[in-house]
Amino acid sequence: MNSIVLDTNILHQEGFSSRNMRLLLRLVKASFVEIFIPDLVRREFVTKRILEAKENLKKSHDQLSLIIKKNTHDLRFQRIIEDAKQNIKLAESKIDDQIITGFDNWKDDFKINIVPFESDKIHQVIDEYFLGAGVYKKPKSREDIPDAMINTCITHLLKKKGALIVVLKDGAFKKYLQTVENISIFDSLSEFLDTKEVQQKINELDAQIENAEGIKQYLIESEFSNNLRSYFISKTEEIEDIYLEESDISNKDRLEIDSFGERVEYVRAGNIKDVKVMKPASLSENIFSLDIEFTTDATIYYCGQYVDYLELGMDDTRDVSLDSMSDGLCDLSETKSLRFSGLLEIRIPSDIDMDAVKEYTKNLDSKDNPINLHLQVYSAKIL
């Protein structure tokens, strides 16, 4: 069995239910891998999740207060907003338990082994701190103390297991671990899952699922892509509910302005084209996942200098709206064509054959269709 250690940044990147995590769960259930999490990683991950959630709830609360401030004439409307603020406060009081419970449930489902930090190893951590040895980038580098503590857990585990797979992104920590014998390093779960050994195991597991290979092949054919496009045009909420912020948006130089604070909203379902699905994977007996890309129009909002906006106004091919302005900065918006990327999850009942699958996908939006779809869009590229 392969013993794999996940670092904090991998947990933040993947979350508990990403496709990569669910493929990892298949390997756990097949006794192909066992997962280890240093206790300090658990603490760091949970604490950051709690802080981020509370910050987002506070932002929402503050925005609601601003709405009331600007709309004081309607008492009924104020009461609705005040109720929403109280619900946010209630959510804030419960968020710690929710996140901790979520981690514990994931730990139980994936049979995670928590590796405690042994207190007698603190002398090693401090000695290396003064010397700049081990994972420390230089002597007395305080920011590396958590990694040094995690490293003692990995070292202890390596002695027990004989060999380890470690998935992490941290540059200095990774560089050090690459010098340690019998440790294989991967930058991401995707990189680990794409290895020949893992792919062979996944193929073995797929072979045990009736119709799996046939379904995976069909899902990447143009017939299914065309059916999918028709579904998105009909089921408009799947597309129109997409919302992306600046970190999810690429090719921003196409805006031809020194912009910031970009976000994408109001995605047009009716204009969708060039639907492409790739890399089908079986997540379970009846759940399949695919990479998906498609192109359509959407409204992109961004901020910039007013003088730059005036230059944009001289371009007859652009229709940039000035939404507001203050101190030389302005809020702008326009409709652009974007290439969206994400994941598509498909639930297909295990008791229907390939002919039925093909027939049902012709009308994916029909009321009694047993095939269910779920779209998650993670990024967009401005065209």
mmCIF file of C-alpha atoms in Angstrom:
data_model
loop_
_atom_site.group_PDB
_atom_site.id
_atom_site.type_symbol
_atom_site.label_atom_id
_atom_site.label_comp_id
_atom_site.label_asym_id
_atom_site.label_seq_id
_atom_site.Cartn_x
_atom_site.Cartn_y
_atom_site.Cartn_z
ATOM 1 C CA MET A 1 0.000 0.000 0.000
ATOM 2 C CA ASN A 2 1.234 3.503 -0.855
ATOM 3 C CA SER A 3 1.526 5.897 2.085
ATOM 4 C CA ILE A 4 0.791 9.490 1.085
ATOM 5 C CA VAL A 5 1.206 12.696 3.117
ATOM 6 C CA LEU A 6 -0.794 15.804 2.179
ATOM 7 C CA ASP A 7 0.427 19.284 3.109
ATOM 8 C CA THR A 8 -1.769 22.256 4.028
ATOM 9 C CA ASN A 9 -1.613 24.008 0.665
ATOM 10 C CA ILE A 10 -2.870 20.873 -1.076
ATOM 11 C CA LEU A 11 -5.886 20.733 1.235
ATOM 12 C CA HIS A 12 -6.648 24.395 0.496
ATOM 13 C CA GLN A 13 -6.279 23.798 -3.233
ATOM 14 C CA GLU A 14 -8.468 20.692 -3.405
ATOM 15 C CA GLY A 15 -10.925 20.992 -0.547
ATOM 16 C CA PHE A 16 -12.771 17.841 0.512
ATOM 17 C CA SER A 17 -14.813 17.012 -2.584
ATOM 18 C CA SER A 18 -12.801 17.922 -5.677
ATOM 19 C CA ARG A 19 -12.512 15.380 -8.471
ATOM 20 C CA ASN A 20 -8.919 14.636 -7.441
ATOM 21 C CA MET A 21 -9.981 14.021 -3.848
ATOM 22 C CA ARG A 22 -12.753 11.681 -4.922
ATOM 23 C CA LEU A 23 -10.392 9.751 -7.168
ATOM 24 C CA LEU A 24 -8.083 9.504 -4.169
ATOM 25 C CA LEU A 25 -11.012 8.125 -2.164
ATOM 26 C CA ARG A 26 -11.456 5.343 -4.747
ATOM 27 C CA LEU A 27 -7.808 4.412 -4.205
ATOM 28 C CA VAL A 28 -8.276 4.450 -0.431
ATOM 29 C CA LYS A 29 -11.299 2.176 -0.644
ATOM 30 C CA ALA A 30 -9.313 -0.154 -2.911
ATOM 31 C CA SER A 31 -6.531 -0.297 -0.270
ATOM 32 C CA PHE A 32 -4.103 1.139 -2.823
ATOM 33 C CA VAL A 33 -3.195 4.201 -0.740
ATOM 34 C CA GLU A 34 -3.396 5.309 2.881
ATOM 35 C CA ILE A 35 -3.398 9.003 3.746
ATOM 36 C CA PHE A 36 -1.507 10.732 6.541
ATOM 37 C CA ILE A 37 -1.989 14.308 7.767
ATOM 38 C CA PRO A 38 0.400 15.827 10.337
ATOM 39 C CA ASP A 39 -1.605 17.284 13.217
ATOM 40 C CA LEU A 40 -0.073 20.722 12.620
ATOM 41 C CA VAL A 41 -1.385 20.602 9.029
ATOM 42 C CA ARG A 42 -4.856 19.840 10.373
ATOM 43 C CA ARG A 43 -4.684 22.762 12.798
ATOM 44 C CA GLU A 44 -3.345 25.171 10.178
ATOM 45 C CA PHE A 45 -5.954 24.174 7.602
ATOM 46 C CA VAL A 46 -8.939 24.323 9.950
ATOM 47 C CA THR A 47 -7.841 27.627 11.495
ATOM 48 C CA LYS A 48 -7.388 29.308 8.117
ATOM 49 C CA ARG A 49 -10.756 28.017 6.893
ATOM 50 C CA ILE A 50 -12.445 29.460 9.993
ATOM 51 C CA LEU A 51 -10.728 32.842 9.630
ATOM 52 C CA GLU A 52 -11.590 33.080 5.922
ATOM 53 C CA ALA A 53 -15.231 32.158 6.564
ATOM 54 C CA LYS A 54 -15.575 34.742 9.334
ATOM 55 C CA GLU A 55 -13.985 37.427 7.161
ATOM 56 C CA ASN A 56 -16.423 36.682 4.328
ATOM 57 C CA LEU A 57 -19.393 36.711 6.696
ATOM 58 C CA LYS A 58 -18.270 40.056 8.110
ATOM 59 C CA LYS A 59 -17.960 41.504 4.604
ATOM 60 C CA SER A 60 -21.497 40.357 3.833
ATOM 61 C CA HIS A 61 -22.757 41.863 7.099
ATOM 62 C CA ASP A 62 -21.038 45.186 6.358
ATOM 63 C CA GLN A 63 -22.460 45.287 2.834
ATOM 64 C CA LEU A 64 -25.965 44.752 4.192
ATOM 65 C CA SER A 65 -25.425 47.620 6.639
ATOM 66 C CA LEU A 66 -24.430 49.809 3.701
ATOM 67 C CA ILE A 67 -27.628 48.859 1.864
ATOM 68 C CA ILE A 68 -29.719 49.998 4.835
ATOM 69 C CA LYS A 69 -27.743 53.227 5.069
ATOM 70 C CA LYS A 70 -28.535 54.040 1.437
ATOM 71 C CA ASN A 71 -32.181 52.866 1.557
ATOM 72 C CA THR A 72 -33.715 54.226 4.752
ATOM 73 C CA HIS A 73 -37.141 55.128 3.368
ATOM 74 C CA ASP A 74 -38.756 51.660 3.380
ATOM 75 C CA LEU A 75 -39.159 50.134 6.851
ATOM 76 C CA ARG A 76 -40.306 46.754 5.536
ATOM 77 C CA PHE A 77 -37.222 46.540 3.358
ATOM 78 C CA GLN A 78 -35.046 47.471 6.347
ATOM 79 C CA ARG A 79 -36.553 44.640 8.386
ATOM 80 C CA ILE A 80 -35.730 42.144 5.624
ATOM 81 C CA ILE A 81 -32.110 43.313 5.588
ATOM 82 C CA GLU A 82 -31.907 43.287 9.399
ATOM 83 C CA ASP A 83 -33.162 39.697 9.432
ATOM 84 C CA ALA A 84 -30.471 38.780 6.920
ATOM 85 C CA LYS A 85 -27.847 40.434 9.144
ATOM 86 C CA GLN A 86 -29.063 38.432 12.143
ATOM 87 C CA ASN A 87 -28.810 35.211 10.143
ATOM 88 C CA ILE A 88 -25.235 36.081 9.225
ATOM 89 C CA LYS A 89 -24.436 36.642 12.900
ATOM 90 C CA LEU A 90 -26.001 33.284 13.704
ATOM 91 C CA ALA A 91 -23.914 31.624 10.977
ATOM 92 C CA GLU A 92 -20.786 33.285 12.369
ATOM 93 C CA SER A 93 -21.454 31.829 15.807
ATOM 94 C CA LYS A 94 -21.717 28.325 14.359
ATOM 95 C CA ILE A 95 -18.986 28.421 11.717
ATOM 96 C CA ASP A 96 -16.226 27.013 13.946
ATOM 97 C CA ASP A 97 -18.190 23.846 14.688
ATOM 98 C CA GLN A 98 -19.278 23.471 11.058
ATOM 99 C CA ILE A 99 -15.730 23.601 9.696
ATOM 100 C CA ILE A 100 -14.302 21.331 12.398
ATOM 101 C CA THR A 101 -17.125 18.818 11.841
ATOM 102 C CA GLY A 102 -16.552 18.993 8.088
ATOM 103 C CA PHE A 103 -12.882 18.134 8.550
ATOM 104 C CA ASP A 104 -13.683 15.300 10.953
ATOM 105 C CA ASN A 105 -16.225 13.816 8.530
ATOM 106 C CA TRP A 106 -13.678 13.976 5.705
ATOM 107 C CA LYS A 107 -11.080 12.367 7.980
ATOM 108 C CA ASP A 108 -13.439 9.499 8.764
ATOM 109 C CA ASP A 109 -14.577 8.983 5.148
ATOM 110 C CA PHE A 110 -11.005 8.884 3.836
ATOM 111 C CA LYS A 111 -9.673 6.915 6.812
ATOM 112 C CA ILE A 112 -7.136 9.694 7.411
ATOM 113 C CA ASN A 113 -4.317 8.970 9.852
ATOM 114 C CA ILE A 114 -3.432 12.040 11.938
ATOM 115 C CA VAL A 115 0.283 12.125 12.797
ATOM 116 C CA PRO A 116 0.862 13.905 16.147
ATOM 117 C CA PHE A 117 3.861 16.107 16.816
ATOM 118 C CA GLU A 118 6.003 14.454 19.464
ATOM 119 C CA SER A 119 6.907 17.031 22.098
ATOM 120 C CA ASP A 120 10.411 15.643 22.623
ATOM 121 C CA LYS A 121 11.222 16.624 19.011
ATOM 122 C CA ILE A 122 11.028 20.316 19.894
ATOM 123 C CA HIS A 123 14.751 20.251 20.761
ATOM 124 C CA GLN A 124 15.538 19.184 17.183
ATOM 125 C CA VAL A 125 13.266 21.913 15.801
ATOM 126 C CA ILE A 126 14.999 24.597 17.908
ATOM 127 C CA ASP A 127 18.526 23.347 17.167
ATOM 128 C CA GLU A 128 17.840 23.434 13.428
ATOM 129 C CA TYR A 129 16.267 26.891 13.884
ATOM 130 C CA PHE A 130 19.549 28.315 15.188
ATOM 131 C CA LEU A 131 21.666 26.454 12.635
ATOM 132 C CA GLY A 132 19.461 27.068 9.602
ATOM 133 C CA ALA A 133 19.494 23.305 8.988
ATOM 134 C CA GLY A 134 16.809 20.971 7.663
ATOM 135 C CA VAL A 135 13.842 22.814 6.177
ATOM 136 C CA TYR A 136 14.982 26.258 7.367
ATOM 137 C CA LYS A 137 15.942 28.631 4.576
ATOM 138 C CA LYS A 138 18.388 30.419 6.893
ATOM 139 C CA PRO A 139 19.251 30.551 10.628
ATOM 140 C CA LYS A 140 16.504 31.940 12.887
ATOM 141 C CA SER A 141 13.845 31.880 10.143
ATOM 142 C CA ARG A 142 10.719 31.916 12.311
ATOM 143 C CA GLU A 143 8.327 31.404 9.422
ATOM 144 C CA ASP A 144 9.851 27.952 8.845
ATOM 145 C CA ILE A 145 9.177 26.663 12.376
ATOM 146 C CA PRO A 146 5.794 25.053 11.436
ATOM 147 C CA ASP A 147 7.419 23.258 8.480
ATOM 148 C CA ALA A 148 10.225 22.045 10.765
ATOM 149 C CA MET A 149 7.625 20.584 13.134
ATOM 150 C CA ILE A 150 5.764 18.952 10.252
ATOM 151 C CA ASN A 151 9.064 17.564 9.002
ATOM 152 C CA THR A 152 9.623 15.694 12.284
ATOM 153 C CA CYS A 153 6.243 14.007 11.732
ATOM 154 C CA ILE A 154 7.251 13.012 8.192
ATOM 155 C CA THR A 155 10.638 11.729 9.374
ATOM 156 C CA HIS A 156 9.006 9.645 12.103
ATOM 157 C CA LEU A 157 6.462 8.250 9.627
ATOM 158 C CA LEU A 158 9.194 7.448 7.092
ATOM 159 C CA LYS A 159 10.988 5.268 9.644
ATOM 160 C CA LYS A 160 7.780 3.309 10.197
ATOM 161 C CA LYS A 161 6.721 2.969 6.542
ATOM 162 C CA GLY A 162 10.075 2.756 4.769
ATOM 163 C CA ALA A 163 8.844 4.917 1.865
ATOM 164 C CA LEU A 164 6.498 7.880 1.527
ATOM 165 C CA ILE A 165 4.747 9.969 -1.097
ATOM 166 C CA VAL A 166 4.506 13.635 -0.090
ATOM 167 C CA VAL A 167 2.285 16.104 -1.955
ATOM 168 C CA LEU A 168 3.170 19.740 -1.281
ATOM 169 C CA LYS A 169 3.870 23.052 -3.006
ATOM 170 C CA ASP A 170 6.180 24.777 -0.503
ATOM 171 C CA GLY A 171 9.437 25.482 -2.368
ATOM 172 C CA ALA A 172 12.000 25.353 0.451
ATOM 173 C CA PHE A 173 10.317 22.462 2.231
ATOM 174 C CA LYS A 174 10.003 20.520 -1.020
ATOM 175 C CA LYS A 175 13.640 21.196 -1.916
ATOM 176 C CA TYR A 176 14.761 19.739 1.390
ATOM 177 C CA LEU A 177 12.517 16.651 1.146
ATOM 178 C CA GLN A 178 13.911 15.938 -2.313
ATOM 179 C CA THR A 179 17.251 15.240 -0.621
ATOM 180 C CA VAL A 180 15.714 12.580 1.649
ATOM 181 C CA GLU A 181 15.872 8.991 0.431
ATOM 182 C CA ASN A 182 12.668 6.996 -0.094
ATOM 183 C CA ILE A 183 10.440 10.084 -0.342
ATOM 184 C CA SER A 184 8.663 10.780 -3.650
ATOM 185 C CA ILE A 185 7.554 14.385 -4.086
ATOM 186 C CA PHE A 186 4.585 15.640 -6.119
ATOM 187 C CA ASP A 187 3.478 19.253 -6.618
ATOM 188 C CA SER A 188 -0.207 18.365 -6.798
ATOM 189 C CA LEU A 189 -2.697 15.564 -6.488
ATOM 190 C CA SER A 190 -3.190 15.742 -10.257
ATOM 191 C CA GLU A 191 0.487 14.996 -10.809
ATOM 192 C CA PHE A 192 0.310 12.003 -8.478
ATOM 193 C CA LEU A 193 -2.920 10.693 -10.016
ATOM 194 C CA ASP A 194 -1.452 10.961 -13.518
ATOM 195 C CA THR A 195 1.436 8.602 -12.759
ATOM 196 C CA LYS A 196 1.523 5.338 -14.689
ATOM 197 C CA GLU A 197 1.070 3.170 -11.585
ATOM 198 C CA VAL A 198 -1.974 5.094 -10.381
ATOM 199 C CA GLN A 199 -3.571 5.220 -13.836
ATOM 200 C CA GLN A 200 -3.189 1.457 -14.153
ATOM 201 C CA LYS A 201 -4.984 1.005 -10.840
ATOM 202 C CA ILE A 202 -7.779 3.377 -11.808
ATOM 203 C CA ASN A 203 -8.211 1.493 -15.085
ATOM 204 C CA GLU A 204 -8.439 -1.763 -13.127
ATOM 205 C CA LEU A 205 -11.155 -0.267 -10.944
ATOM 206 C CA ASP A 206 -13.008 1.081 -13.986
ATOM 207 C CA ALA A 207 -12.929 -2.381 -15.565
ATOM 208 C CA GLN A 208 -15.012 -3.602 -12.638
ATOM 209 C CA ILE A 209 -17.780 -1.111 -13.480
ATOM 210 C CA GLU A 210 -20.155 -2.241 -16.199
ATOM 211 C CA ASN A 211 -20.278 0.146 -19.189
ATOM 212 C CA ALA A 212 -17.665 2.474 -17.618
ATOM 213 C CA GLU A 213 -15.279 2.483 -20.566
ATOM 214 C CA GLY A 214 -18.079 2.805 -23.101
ATOM 215 C CA ILE A 215 -19.644 5.711 -21.220
ATOM 216 C CA LYS A 216 -16.301 7.513 -20.816
ATOM 217 C CA GLN A 217 -15.641 7.191 -24.546
ATOM 218 C CA TYR A 218 -19.114 8.456 -25.469
ATOM 219 C CA LEU A 219 -18.847 11.479 -23.173
ATOM 220 C CA ILE A 220 -15.932 12.904 -25.154
ATOM 221 C CA GLU A 221 -17.623 12.485 -28.539
ATOM 222 C CA SER A 222 -19.041 15.454 -30.441
ATOM 223 C CA GLU A 223 -22.583 14.052 -30.200
ATOM 224 C CA PHE A 224 -22.565 14.442 -26.430
ATOM 225 C CA SER A 225 -20.952 17.914 -26.640
ATOM 226 C CA ASN A 226 -23.744 19.064 -28.957
ATOM 227 C CA ASN A 227 -26.381 17.632 -26.626
ATOM 228 C CA LEU A 228 -24.685 19.378 -23.745
ATOM 229 C CA ARG A 229 -24.752 22.736 -25.545
ATOM 230 C CA SER A 230 -28.492 22.370 -26.128
ATOM 231 C CA TYR A 231 -28.951 21.544 -22.446
ATOM 232 C CA PHE A 232 -27.090 24.662 -21.274
ATOM 233 C CA ILE A 233 -29.068 26.894 -23.647
ATOM 234 C CA SER A 234 -32.299 25.437 -22.283
ATOM 235 C CA LYS A 235 -31.274 25.137 -18.623
ATOM 236 C CA THR A 236 -30.081 28.733 -18.477
ATOM 237 C CA GLU A 237 -29.482 28.896 -14.715
ATOM 238 C CA GLU A 238 -26.540 26.495 -15.031
ATOM 239 C CA ILE A 239 -24.712 29.180 -17.032
ATOM 240 C CA GLU A 240 -26.277 32.417 -15.806
ATOM 241 C CA ASP A 241 -25.381 31.726 -12.168
ATOM 242 C CA ILE A 242 -21.641 31.687 -12.923
ATOM 243 C CA TYR A 243 -19.687 34.279 -10.906
ATOM 244 C CA LEU A 244 -15.904 34.663 -11.006
ATOM 245 C CA GLU A 245 -13.528 37.105 -9.319
ATOM 246 C CA GLU A 246 -10.180 38.545 -10.399
ATOM 247 C CA SER A 247 -8.008 35.601 -9.316
ATOM 248 C CA ASP A 248 -10.107 33.333 -11.586
ATOM 249 C CA ILE A 249 -9.841 35.557 -14.671
ATOM 250 C CA SER A 250 -6.913 35.431 -17.101
ATOM 251 C CA ASN A 251 -5.756 37.286 -20.232
ATOM 252 C CA LYS A 252 -6.659 40.628 -18.634
ATOM 253 C CA ASP A 253 -4.387 42.509 -21.026
ATOM 254 C CA ARG A 254 -7.248 42.106 -23.529
ATOM 255 C CA LEU A 255 -9.010 44.861 -21.571
ATOM 256 C CA GLU A 256 -6.230 47.211 -22.754
ATOM 257 C CA ILE A 257 -6.276 49.102 -19.474
ATOM 258 C CA ASP A 258 -4.399 48.925 -16.177
ATOM 259 C CA SER A 259 -7.335 47.281 -14.422
ATOM 260 C CA PHE A 260 -7.990 45.713 -11.028
ATOM 261 C CA GLY A 261 -10.905 44.225 -9.103
ATOM 262 C CA GLU A 262 -12.189 42.293 -12.109
ATOM 263 C CA ARG A 263 -15.261 40.076 -11.837
ATOM 264 C CA VAL A 264 -17.450 38.218 -14.315
ATOM 265 C CA GLU A 265 -21.245 38.068 -14.023
ATOM 266 C CA TYR A 266 -24.372 37.806 -16.197
ATOM 267 C CA VAL A 267 -23.076 34.992 -18.377
ATOM 268 C CA ARG A 268 -25.192 34.547 -21.525
ATOM 269 C CA ALA A 269 -26.485 31.005 -21.882
ATOM 270 C CA GLY A 270 -28.000 31.631 -25.299
ATOM 271 C CA ASN A 271 -24.631 32.483 -26.866
ATOM 272 C CA ILE A 272 -22.759 29.391 -25.707
ATOM 273 C CA LYS A 273 -20.626 27.645 -28.333
ATOM 274 C CA ASP A 274 -17.547 25.463 -28.825
ATOM 275 C CA VAL A 275 -18.381 23.118 -25.943
ATOM 276 C CA LYS A 276 -15.517 20.698 -25.338
ATOM 277 C CA VAL A 277 -15.334 17.918 -22.744
ATOM 278 C CA MET A 278 -12.102 16.077 -21.909
ATOM 279 C CA LYS A 279 -10.415 13.682 -19.506
ATOM 280 C CA PRO A 280 -13.406 11.603 -18.364
ATOM 281 C CA ALA A 281 -12.958 9.898 -14.994
ATOM 282 C CA SER A 282 -15.106 7.476 -13.005
ATOM 283 C CA LEU A 283 -15.613 8.727 -9.458
ATOM 284 C CA SER A 284 -17.824 5.800 -8.468
ATOM 285 C CA GLU A 285 -20.063 3.190 -10.036
ATOM 286 C CA ASN A 286 -22.484 5.794 -11.378
ATOM 287 C CA ILE A 287 -20.672 9.153 -11.182
ATOM 288 C CA PHE A 288 -18.397 10.471 -13.932
ATOM 289 C CA SER A 289 -16.398 13.676 -14.064
ATOM 290 C CA LEU A 290 -14.987 15.572 -17.054
ATOM 291 C CA ASP A 291 -13.018 18.716 -17.744
ATOM 292 C CA ILE A 292 -15.204 21.137 -19.670
ATOM 293 C CA GLU A 293 -14.609 24.290 -21.702
ATOM 294 C CA PHE A 294 -17.032 26.537 -23.563
ATOM 295 C CA THR A 295 -17.184 30.036 -25.000
ATOM 296 C CA THR A 296 -19.889 32.618 -24.459
ATOM 297 C CA ASP A 297 -20.454 36.307 -23.710
ATOM 298 C CA ALA A 298 -20.565 37.777 -20.222
ATOM 299 C CA THR A 299 -20.348 41.112 -18.456
ATOM 300 C CA ILE A 300 -16.949 41.851 -16.974
ATOM 301 C CA TYR A 301 -16.659 44.545 -14.316
ATOM 302 C CA TYR A 302 -13.343 46.202 -13.497
ATOM 303 C CA CYS A 303 -11.757 49.353 -12.064
ATOM 304 C CA GLY A 304 -9.300 51.720 -13.714
ATOM 305 C CA GLN A 305 -8.140 55.284 -14.125
ATOM 306 C CA TYR A 306 -10.570 57.768 -15.672
ATOM 307 C CA VAL A 307 -7.923 58.983 -18.138
ATOM 308 C CA ASP A 308 -7.521 55.407 -19.376
ATOM 309 C CA TYR A 309 -11.275 55.100 -19.750
ATOM 310 C CA LEU A 310 -11.291 58.158 -21.998
ATOM 311 C CA GLU A 311 -8.814 56.417 -24.297
ATOM 312 C CA LEU A 312 -11.011 53.315 -24.412
ATOM 313 C CA GLY A 313 -13.891 55.526 -25.471
ATOM 314 C CA MET A 314 -12.012 56.375 -28.665
ATOM 315 C CA ASP A 315 -12.183 52.718 -29.774
ATOM 316 C CA ASP A 316 -15.338 52.302 -31.877
ATOM 317 C CA THR A 317 -15.235 48.500 -31.428
ATOM 318 C CA ARG A 318 -15.663 48.790 -27.648
ATOM 319 C CA ASP A 319 -18.762 49.675 -25.621
ATOM 320 C CA VAL A 320 -17.393 50.369 -22.148
ATOM 321 C CA SER A 321 -19.845 51.692 -19.555
ATOM 322 C CA LEU A 322 -18.763 54.100 -16.827
ATOM 323 C CA ASP A 323 -20.719 52.946 -13.765
ATOM 324 C CA SER A 324 -19.227 55.317 -11.159
ATOM 325 C CA MET A 325 -16.190 57.508 -10.505
ATOM 326 C CA SER A 326 -14.323 58.856 -7.467
ATOM 327 C CA ASP A 327 -10.907 60.522 -7.113
ATOM 328 C CA GLY A 328 -9.911 59.702 -10.664
ATOM 329 C CA LEU A 329 -10.807 56.005 -10.342
ATOM 330 C CA CYS A 330 -13.841 54.580 -12.055
ATOM 331 C CA ASP A 331 -15.936 51.428 -12.124
ATOM 332 C CA LEU A 332 -16.274 50.120 -15.661
ATOM 333 C CA SER A 333 -18.134 47.276 -17.336
ATOM 334 C CA GLU A 334 -18.552 45.790 -20.793
ATOM 335 C CA THR A 335 -19.658 42.641 -22.544
ATOM 336 C CA LYS A 336 -16.805 40.373 -23.633
ATOM 337 C CA SER A 337 -16.411 36.913 -25.081
ATOM 338 C CA LEU A 338 -14.741 34.527 -22.635
ATOM 339 C CA ARG A 339 -13.529 30.933 -22.623
ATOM 340 C CA PHE A 340 -14.804 29.264 -19.447
ATOM 341 C CA SER A 341 -13.202 26.196 -17.859
ATOM 342 C CA GLY A 342 -14.424 23.874 -15.137
ATOM 343 C CA LEU A 343 -15.678 20.428 -14.260
ATOM 344 C CA LEU A 344 -18.846 18.622 -15.243
ATOM 345 C CA GLU A 345 -20.168 15.872 -12.983
ATOM 346 C CA ILE A 346 -22.606 13.369 -14.469
ATOM 347 C CA ARG A 347 -24.668 10.847 -12.503
ATOM 348 C CA ILE A 348 -25.796 7.933 -14.662
ATOM 349 C CA PRO A 349 -27.868 5.140 -13.074
ATOM 350 C CA SER A 350 -25.922 1.891 -13.160
ATOM 351 C CA ASP A 351 -28.954 -0.077 -14.353
ATOM 352 C CA ILE A 352 -29.239 1.561 -17.804
ATOM 353 C CA ASP A 353 -27.265 0.359 -20.830
ATOM 354 C CA MET A 354 -25.274 2.355 -23.392
ATOM 355 C CA ASP A 355 -28.160 2.687 -25.823
ATOM 356 C CA ALA A 356 -30.290 4.209 -23.059
ATOM 357 C CA VAL A 357 -27.464 6.563 -22.062
ATOM 358 C CA LYS A 358 -27.227 7.885 -25.620
ATOM 359 C CA GLU A 359 -30.995 8.255 -25.865
ATOM 360 C CA TYR A 360 -31.344 10.111 -22.555
ATOM 361 C CA THR A 361 -28.525 12.549 -23.393
ATOM 362 C CA LYS A 362 -30.480 13.737 -26.437
ATOM 363 C CA ASN A 363 -32.880 15.526 -24.069
ATOM 364 C CA LEU A 364 -30.902 16.210 -20.926
ATOM 365 C CA ASP A 365 -33.355 18.870 -19.737
ATOM 366 C CA SER A 366 -36.395 16.592 -19.871
ATOM 367 C CA LYS A 367 -38.285 16.363 -16.593
ATOM 368 C CA ASP A 368 -37.974 12.612 -15.998
ATOM 369 C CA ASN A 369 -34.426 12.184 -17.275
ATOM 370 C CA PRO A 370 -32.531 9.885 -14.866
ATOM 371 C CA ILE A 371 -29.187 11.440 -15.865
ATOM 372 C CA ASN A 372 -28.218 14.378 -13.661
ATOM 373 C CA LEU A 373 -25.580 17.017 -14.384
ATOM 374 C CA HIS A 374 -23.709 19.443 -12.154
ATOM 375 C CA LEU A 375 -21.446 22.149 -13.573
ATOM 376 C CA GLN A 376 -18.635 23.869 -11.654
ATOM 377 C CA VAL A 377 -16.809 26.689 -13.453
ATOM 378 C CA TYR A 378 -13.459 27.673 -11.970
ATOM 379 C CA SER A 379 -11.912 30.109 -14.436
ATOM 380 C CA ALA A 380 -12.423 32.264 -17.504
ATOM 381 C CA LYS A 381 -10.064 33.595 -20.169
ATOM 382 C CA ILE A 382 -10.891 36.888 -21.885
ATOM 383 C CA LEU A 383 -10.850 36.450 -25.664
#
